Amino acid sequence: MTDELEEIWSLFAEEGKEALDLVEETLLALESDPTHAGQVVKLFRAVHTFKGMARMMGLSVIESLAHRAEDLVALVRDEGVALTGAMIDLLLEVLDHSRVMLDHALTRRCDADAAQVAGLVGRLEAILAEHPGTVPIPQEPPTESMLASVPDDMDDFAGCVEDETPFLVAPVPSADEASAVEGDKASVSGEDVIDPVTDPLYVQIFLDMAGDEMGRLRVALDTLADGEVAAGVQGVRAIADTLMHAAGQMGYAHLVTVLGALVTAVDELEDEPRVVTLNELAHALSEELAALRNGGGAAEMSSECVPLRDGPPDLEGGVAAAGVPGISEAASLFRHWCLDRVCTDLARLGEVMDGLEELVGQFLMSGCALTGEEALAEEAAYLLRAIYQVCTFFRLEPAAHLTLALADLYVRVARGGMTAGESLLNFTRSAIAQLSHVVEAVRAGEAPELARFDAMRGQAEEMLHLHAESRVFQVIQAVLGGLDMPSHGCLPSAFIEVMTRENLLAVGRALQDGKILYTVLADLNQAEMVGQAFYEWSRSDGVSLITSVTVYQDDRTLFNFLLATAEPQDAILETFAGMDPQGHYLSLEACVLREGASLNKSRDKDETVEDTAGIHTVRDTVRRTQRAGASADGDWQRVRRETIGGFISASTEAPTGLVKDVGELVATRATLHRVVQRLAELDVLENVPRLVKRADGDWQRVREELERSLESWTGELHTLSQVDAEMGVALDRFQEQALALRARPAAEILAPLQRLVQDMARHQGKLVKLEVAGADVELDVGALDVLSDPVRRLVWFAVTHSIENPVQRQEAGKPAVGCVSIRMRKTANHVRVVIEDDGRGVDPQAVRDRGDVEANDLSAISATLQAHRGRLSVVGEPGEGTRFSLELPLDTVVIDGMVVRAGGVHYVVPVGAIQRIVKPEKRQVVRSSADGNRSVLQLGEELVPIQTLVGDTVSHVPNDGLLLVIEGGKRGAALVVDELIGQQQVLIQPLQGYMADVPGVSGYALLGEGDVGMVLDLSQVGDWLGPGATAYT
Amino acid sequence: MTKKRVMIVDDAAMMRLVIQNMLSGDPYLQMAGFAANGREALDQLPTVQPDLILLDIEMPEMDGLEFLRHARLKSKAKVVVLTSVAPKGSTKATQARLLGADAVISKPSGAVSYDLAEKRGSELRRVIYNLLGIVE
């Protein structure tokens, strides 16, 4: 760096002086002719150059003086202000001063003193102030790099400055900071802006270039006519490529089409020489160009751009036939995808019904227990929910309601709450048939017949009511049933019955803190002292009293306390011995984990109770009891695993946290259940006529009663909203913990590589060491799975193809031991692995050109990563080693999304990516040249390409349209949307099949009430901008 | 992926050197050409075949804006305009964007002090990586 710095200083000395000499020369020339425009331009450039160099050297005082001088010259050059003798004298003074400061800077390597230039700067500013509004006078010294003021994640919006145009029409909380790039009020007025489409210089350059290329085309065609096919074809193709790029940049879509035809024709030429066609096309091309030259190209340049791809994509032939679809086709593809998916789901649902029917048949024949019914019912419920979403998406409400009701029924079957009888199966089959008709109608574009669905829904709901029952207590038992007492068996059921929501939370907290649960049976009425001592102990730190139940034993009234403490049993017994030496009044029992116990006992009671409702047959009861035992065992195993985790080590917080959250969810669910029941009892619809009837004209009383009734109603609503909030919090944590459970250290895939590298080195007669960084990075097990194989293969690749053997290495002046290093790094949404070696380097292009196994290997790895939206890049320089860089996006399963509507379809835009929301004024939407004539949004000096989500990529903004300025991947875009629906958290679900290939869509999400939306993947914004915008892809 | 080819167009040799230093040693980029004005750069385009052009605006012979028009039509390179005109309120910067520059950024200031050079260099690099789709 020191040498380079010296070189820079000496260049600065040389060029700085040159620039100042030029300033002097031009000033002297202007003294004799102040109106010489050429000299003014030269003067400006010289001052400007000197200023730029001073800035680059960090000499801000010198720069500030030059900057003001430049502003003064700019007044003359750009604003038509007359150059006076006084100005020239002042500039000469500035020049002299600058020379002195330059010399000083060159010898002392430091800036001048600000006080030295203050006088001159003041005089320059005084002149500038006489011409207000022409050159803005900055408040800050212009030394600060503008780059420094650009927020970290906004480099694509460098210079994105707010002008005075009002833009924010909706609050976007998390985007606030991002959009808060404060700028000054200096905006570019409309007159200053070049009309890009008609920028004459641009058009002229294009026409000149096209003229040259046409000349070459004629030569190439002659070559072809002479029979030199290969050379001719190559020539024509090169010319067409060049012109096509330029025409695309200019937005001459029609010309691009003609050129495309030319390329096609020349491609076919190799099979069958048809020079005639080529000549015809060349002629057409000349005519197009002539039209442009004569200004007839205005049509090309107007907003009526020819869409680059006509009609809907060829769905029959798959997307491959139509090429990679653009984001604007995503909506129509999504519709088709939904229909296809619902067909698949309906077909599968039919199969599930067959399976269930077979099970029912088996039972009727043999009376044996059934296995597999829950799994099938679970799948049926899942399929029905999927069908429900699609129905809602297509606004087929009656069908949607029916499927939802059916899904509910199958959920109950899956949980053993009811059985899949023949009537349910038959009913489902007729629903499948009806739904199939509907799908066909929608696909054919007809209005489907929906009338029957309402009646069917009524039937389904009737079945549902018959089986409605709360399962809350079963789940509570599953949690608490994991506890056992050596002498007693299970935790007394009395505890379970009195357990409140808070108690459950306390149990969860205790487990999370690694505490042990005990029960203490205490006789507190007989010995006051003991009672007092026990009471104090139970209130002491480290002991949490959870709840107590009263126990009547003979004539005594005892209390059974459930409490939690970290103290071991021995220590507590010792404490108790102090309070109650004879051990008459206090008896302690630890709650330990029960080994493999079944919960049947407690279940049977519930089942019998349910039977008294007289709904089920004996057959049902038998099957259900068996099932209940089985599923309870499943629950139990799960709970037990998690509970054990909590007991063994308080540091593994995820599992106990899960128990806690389950507890919380269960309790919240219980609250919800109670509220729903009370609401049902409050049935306003029935209540009102009854009240009215009973009141018998006493309206005052009716009014009071109604008010009371409505107050309760409102109270319940309030509780409901609390439940909503609580469930949200619990679910958030639940999700976090579920993800944490899937996290694994990268060491799992990196550690085995040491062995692999040593083995390979031995086999290949090389010496290689492997350096690993980032083995402690934790990744989702899915991401590790994806990376495992590529990383292994690339390490193999580096060792085999890049690292030399020790002799070769020594000859090349390298240490005998080669080095391969792996660095793994995780960012907020990506994981990156860099594999580098210090071997001879592999030129990936050369490997690719060889087309051998290794090449296939590389492209296979690349394909694997791409399939997971990741990518592989390879840099190889001969002698410098190879560097592989793998990148994989981490699936953020839940995102904060802004739901928007465009063209009748909902989209979810990650909130973090929204820079601002703009309701553009007409003058803010301009067309940019050299960019496929695309519409761009002008925000201050920043130009953001406008992207529609529906229809033509060469976009227009409807009058009342909103623009969402988003940032992502390579650059930003302004999305045209019809409406902002609102902000919500969404769970991204993957899209399969052809939808998976649509760039810019990362999945779909359920938006509540059955609506579905496509989630936009903004890392691919660059790819959306479509074929017309080559400059951006 | 082979290294991306970068062309620096600036009339001051000092600027060319500073920018070159900033990007030297980059694993993804290589210096492929230098030009002192738009005319020279235009002549070199077919041989240099850059993937990225770092372009000054104020230059003799052919200025940056005129060269930009040519470059947009005759090359597929990304063009980053480096300007020492304060971009806020600068007509030229806006013009450059309207004429198709992929980015307009300030010439780094104080770039020759070592720390700053690192900092500015990495910011410039970030813009370049973004444009070229280079993933670190």
PDB file of N, CA and C in Angstrom, chain A residues 1-9 11, chain B residues 8 13-26 31 34 111-112 114 117-118 121 124-125:
ATOM      1  N   MET A   1       0.838  -1.204   0.000  1.00  0.00           N
ATOM      2  CA  MET A   1       0.000   0.000   0.000  1.00  0.00           C
ATOM      3  C   MET A   1       0.870   1.250   0.000  1.00  0.00           C
ATOM      4  N   THR A   2       1.992   1.207   0.724  1.00  0.00           N
ATOM      5  CA  THR A   2       2.818   2.402   0.815  1.00  0.00           C
ATOM      6  C   THR A   2       3.328   2.815  -0.556  1.00  0.00           C
ATOM      7  N   ASP A   3       3.814   1.834  -1.324  1.00  0.00           N
ATOM      8  CA  ASP A   3       4.302   2.152  -2.667  1.00  0.00           C
ATOM      9  C   ASP A   3       3.197   2.724  -3.524  1.00  0.00           C
ATOM     10  N   GLU A   4       2.048   2.075  -3.431  1.00  0.00           N
ATOM     11  CA  GLU A   4       0.919   2.548  -4.233  1.00  0.00           C
ATOM     12  C   GLU A   4       0.536   3.960  -3.814  1.00  0.00           C
ATOM     13  N   LEU A   5       0.571   4.189  -2.521  1.00  0.00           N
ATOM     14  CA  LEU A   5       0.212   5.505  -2.020  1.00  0.00           C
ATOM     15  C   LEU A   5       1.185   6.551  -2.553  1.00  0.00           C
ATOM     16  N   GLU A   6       2.467   6.196  -2.556  1.00  0.00           N
ATOM     17  CA  GLU A   6       3.475   7.110  -3.105  1.00  0.00           C
ATOM     18  C   GLU A   6       3.155   7.431  -4.557  1.00  0.00           C
ATOM     19  N   GLU A   7       2.783   6.379  -5.286  1.00  0.00           N
ATOM     20  CA  GLU A   7       2.505   6.565  -6.699  1.00  0.00           C
ATOM     21  C   GLU A   7       1.301   7.483  -6.876  1.00  0.00           C
ATOM     22  N   ILE A   8       0.297   7.293  -6.021  1.00  0.00           N
ATOM     23  CA  ILE A   8      -0.900   8.133  -6.116  1.00  0.00           C
ATOM     24  C   ILE A   8      -0.550   9.585  -5.807  1.00  0.00           C
ATOM     25  N   TRP A   9       0.266   9.784  -4.760  1.00  0.00           N
ATOM     26  CA  TRP A   9       0.658  11.169  -4.435  1.00  0.00           C
ATOM     27  C   TRP A   9       1.430  11.801  -5.595  1.00  0.00           C
ATOM     28  N   LEU A  11       1.195  11.038  -8.737  1.00  0.00           N
ATOM     29  CA  LEU A  11       0.247  11.327  -9.827  1.00  0.00           C
ATOM     30  C   LEU A  11      -0.581  12.561  -9.500  1.00  0.00           C
TER      31      LEU A  11
ATOM     32  N   ILE B   8     -11.997   0.730 -16.565  1.00  0.00           N
ATOM     33  CA  ILE B   8     -12.078   2.005 -15.856  1.00  0.00           C
ATOM     34  C   ILE B   8     -11.892   3.139 -16.862  1.00  0.00           C
ATOM     35  N   ALA B  13      -5.279   9.995 -14.416  1.00  0.00           N
ATOM     36  CA  ALA B  13      -4.537   8.762 -14.158  1.00  0.00           C
ATOM     37  C   ALA B  13      -4.591   8.416 -12.681  1.00  0.00           C
ATOM     38  N   MET B  14      -4.594   9.467 -11.859  1.00  0.00           N
ATOM     39  CA  MET B  14      -4.632   9.235 -10.429  1.00  0.00           C
ATOM     40  C   MET B  14      -5.915   8.515 -10.027  1.00  0.00           C
ATOM     41  N   MET B  15      -7.028   8.960 -10.604  1.00  0.00           N
ATOM     42  CA  MET B  15      -8.313   8.329 -10.295  1.00  0.00           C
ATOM     43  C   MET B  15      -8.301   6.865 -10.737  1.00  0.00           C
ATOM     44  N   ARG B  16      -7.778   6.647 -11.930  1.00  0.00           N
ATOM     45  CA  ARG B  16      -7.744   5.268 -12.435  1.00  0.00           C
ATOM     46  C   ARG B  16      -6.950   4.386 -11.474  1.00  0.00           C
ATOM     47  N   LEU B  17      -5.836   4.942 -10.991  1.00  0.00           N
ATOM     48  CA  LEU B  17      -4.984   4.155 -10.109  1.00  0.00           C
ATOM     49  C   LEU B  17      -5.679   3.881  -8.766  1.00  0.00           C
ATOM     50  N   VAL B  18      -6.313   4.929  -8.237  1.00  0.00           N
ATOM     51  CA  VAL B  18      -6.973   4.751  -6.940  1.00  0.00           C
ATOM     52  C   VAL B  18      -8.059   3.689  -7.044  1.00  0.00           C
ATOM     53  N   ILE B  19      -8.858   3.777  -8.103  1.00  0.00           N
ATOM     54  CA  ILE B  19      -9.954   2.812  -8.246  1.00  0.00           C
ATOM     55  C   ILE B  19      -9.390   1.404  -8.473  1.00  0.00           C
ATOM     56  N   GLN B  20      -8.327   1.353  -9.276  1.00  0.00           N
ATOM     57  CA  GLN B  20      -7.705   0.055  -9.534  1.00  0.00           C
ATOM     58  C   GLN B  20      -7.203  -0.554  -8.220  1.00  0.00           C
ATOM     59  N   ASN B  21      -6.563   0.279  -7.409  1.00  0.00           N
ATOM     60  CA  ASN B  21      -6.069  -0.213  -6.122  1.00  0.00           C
ATOM     61  C   ASN B  21      -7.195  -0.734  -5.249  1.00  0.00           C
ATOM     62  N   MET B  22      -8.283  -0.001  -5.286  1.00  0.00           N
ATOM     63  CA  MET B  22      -9.407  -0.384  -4.449  1.00  0.00           C
ATOM     64  C   MET B  22      -9.910  -1.775  -4.791  1.00  0.00           C
ATOM     65  N   LEU B  23      -9.875  -2.089  -6.073  1.00  0.00           N
ATOM     66  CA  LEU B  23     -10.462  -3.358  -6.496  1.00  0.00           C
ATOM     67  C   LEU B  23      -9.405  -4.436  -6.702  1.00  0.00           C
ATOM     68  N   SER B  24      -8.141  -4.104  -6.467  1.00  0.00           N
ATOM     69  CA  SER B  24      -7.102  -5.091  -6.748  1.00  0.00           C
ATOM     70  C   SER B  24      -7.212  -6.233  -5.740  1.00  0.00           C
ATOM     71  N   GLY B  25      -6.820  -7.381  -6.210  1.00  0.00           N
ATOM     72  CA  GLY B  25      -6.853  -8.553  -5.332  1.00  0.00           C
ATOM     73  C   GLY B  25      -8.237  -9.120  -5.135  1.00  0.00           C
ATOM     74  N   ASP B  26      -9.194  -8.596  -5.855  1.00  0.00           N
ATOM     75  CA  ASP B  26     -10.556  -9.108  -5.717  1.00  0.00           C
ATOM     76  C   ASP B  26     -10.649 -10.490  -6.382  1.00  0.00           C
ATOM     77  N   MET B  31      -8.945  -6.411 -13.769  1.00  0.00           N
ATOM     78  CA  MET B  31      -8.870  -5.179 -14.553  1.00  0.00           C
ATOM     79  C   MET B  31      -8.611  -5.569 -16.008  1.00  0.00           C
ATOM     80  N   PHE B  34      -8.251   0.237 -19.449  1.00  0.00           N
ATOM     81  CA  PHE B  34      -8.313   1.599 -18.936  1.00  0.00           C
ATOM     82  C   PHE B  34      -8.458   2.544 -20.119  1.00  0.00           C
ATOM     83  N   ALA B 111     -10.101   8.641  -0.238  1.00  0.00           N
ATOM     84  CA  ALA B 111      -9.924   7.223  -0.474  1.00  0.00           C
ATOM     85  C   ALA B 111      -8.493   6.749  -0.328  1.00  0.00           C
ATOM     86  N   VAL B 112      -7.546   7.669  -0.243  1.00  0.00           N
ATOM     87  CA  VAL B 112      -6.176   7.189  -0.231  1.00  0.00           C
ATOM     88  C   VAL B 112      -5.669   6.839   1.159  1.00  0.00           C
ATOM     89  N   TYR B 114      -5.475   4.520   4.159  1.00  0.00           N
ATOM     90  CA  TYR B 114      -5.627   3.072   4.020  1.00  0.00           C
ATOM     91  C   TYR B 114      -6.987   2.563   4.505  1.00  0.00           C
ATOM     92  N   ALA B 117      -9.783   3.624   2.306  1.00  0.00           N
ATOM     93  CA  ALA B 117      -9.759   2.917   1.023  1.00  0.00           C
ATOM     94  C   ALA B 117     -10.439   1.561   1.176  1.00  0.00           C
ATOM     95  N   GLU B 118     -10.138   0.906   2.275  1.00  0.00           N
ATOM     96  CA  GLU B 118     -10.780  -0.383   2.531  1.00  0.00           C
ATOM     97  C   GLU B 118     -12.283  -0.224   2.555  1.00  0.00           C
ATOM     98  N   GLY B 121     -13.712   1.043  -0.735  1.00  0.00           N
ATOM     99  CA  GLY B 121     -13.545  -0.029  -1.708  1.00  0.00           C
ATOM    100  C   GLY B 121     -14.599  -1.091  -1.509  1.00  0.00           C
ATOM    101  N   LEU B 124     -17.963   0.167  -2.837  1.00  0.00           N
ATOM    102  CA  LEU B 124     -17.984   0.133  -4.300  1.00  0.00           C
ATOM    103  C   LEU B 124     -18.137  -1.311  -4.773  1.00  0.00           C
ATOM    104  N   ARG B 125     -17.390  -2.183  -4.111  1.00  0.00           N
ATOM    105  CA  ARG B 125     -17.431  -3.593  -4.461  1.00  0.00           C
ATOM    106  C   ARG B 125     -18.829  -4.174  -4.278  1.00  0.00           C
TER     107      ARG B 125
END
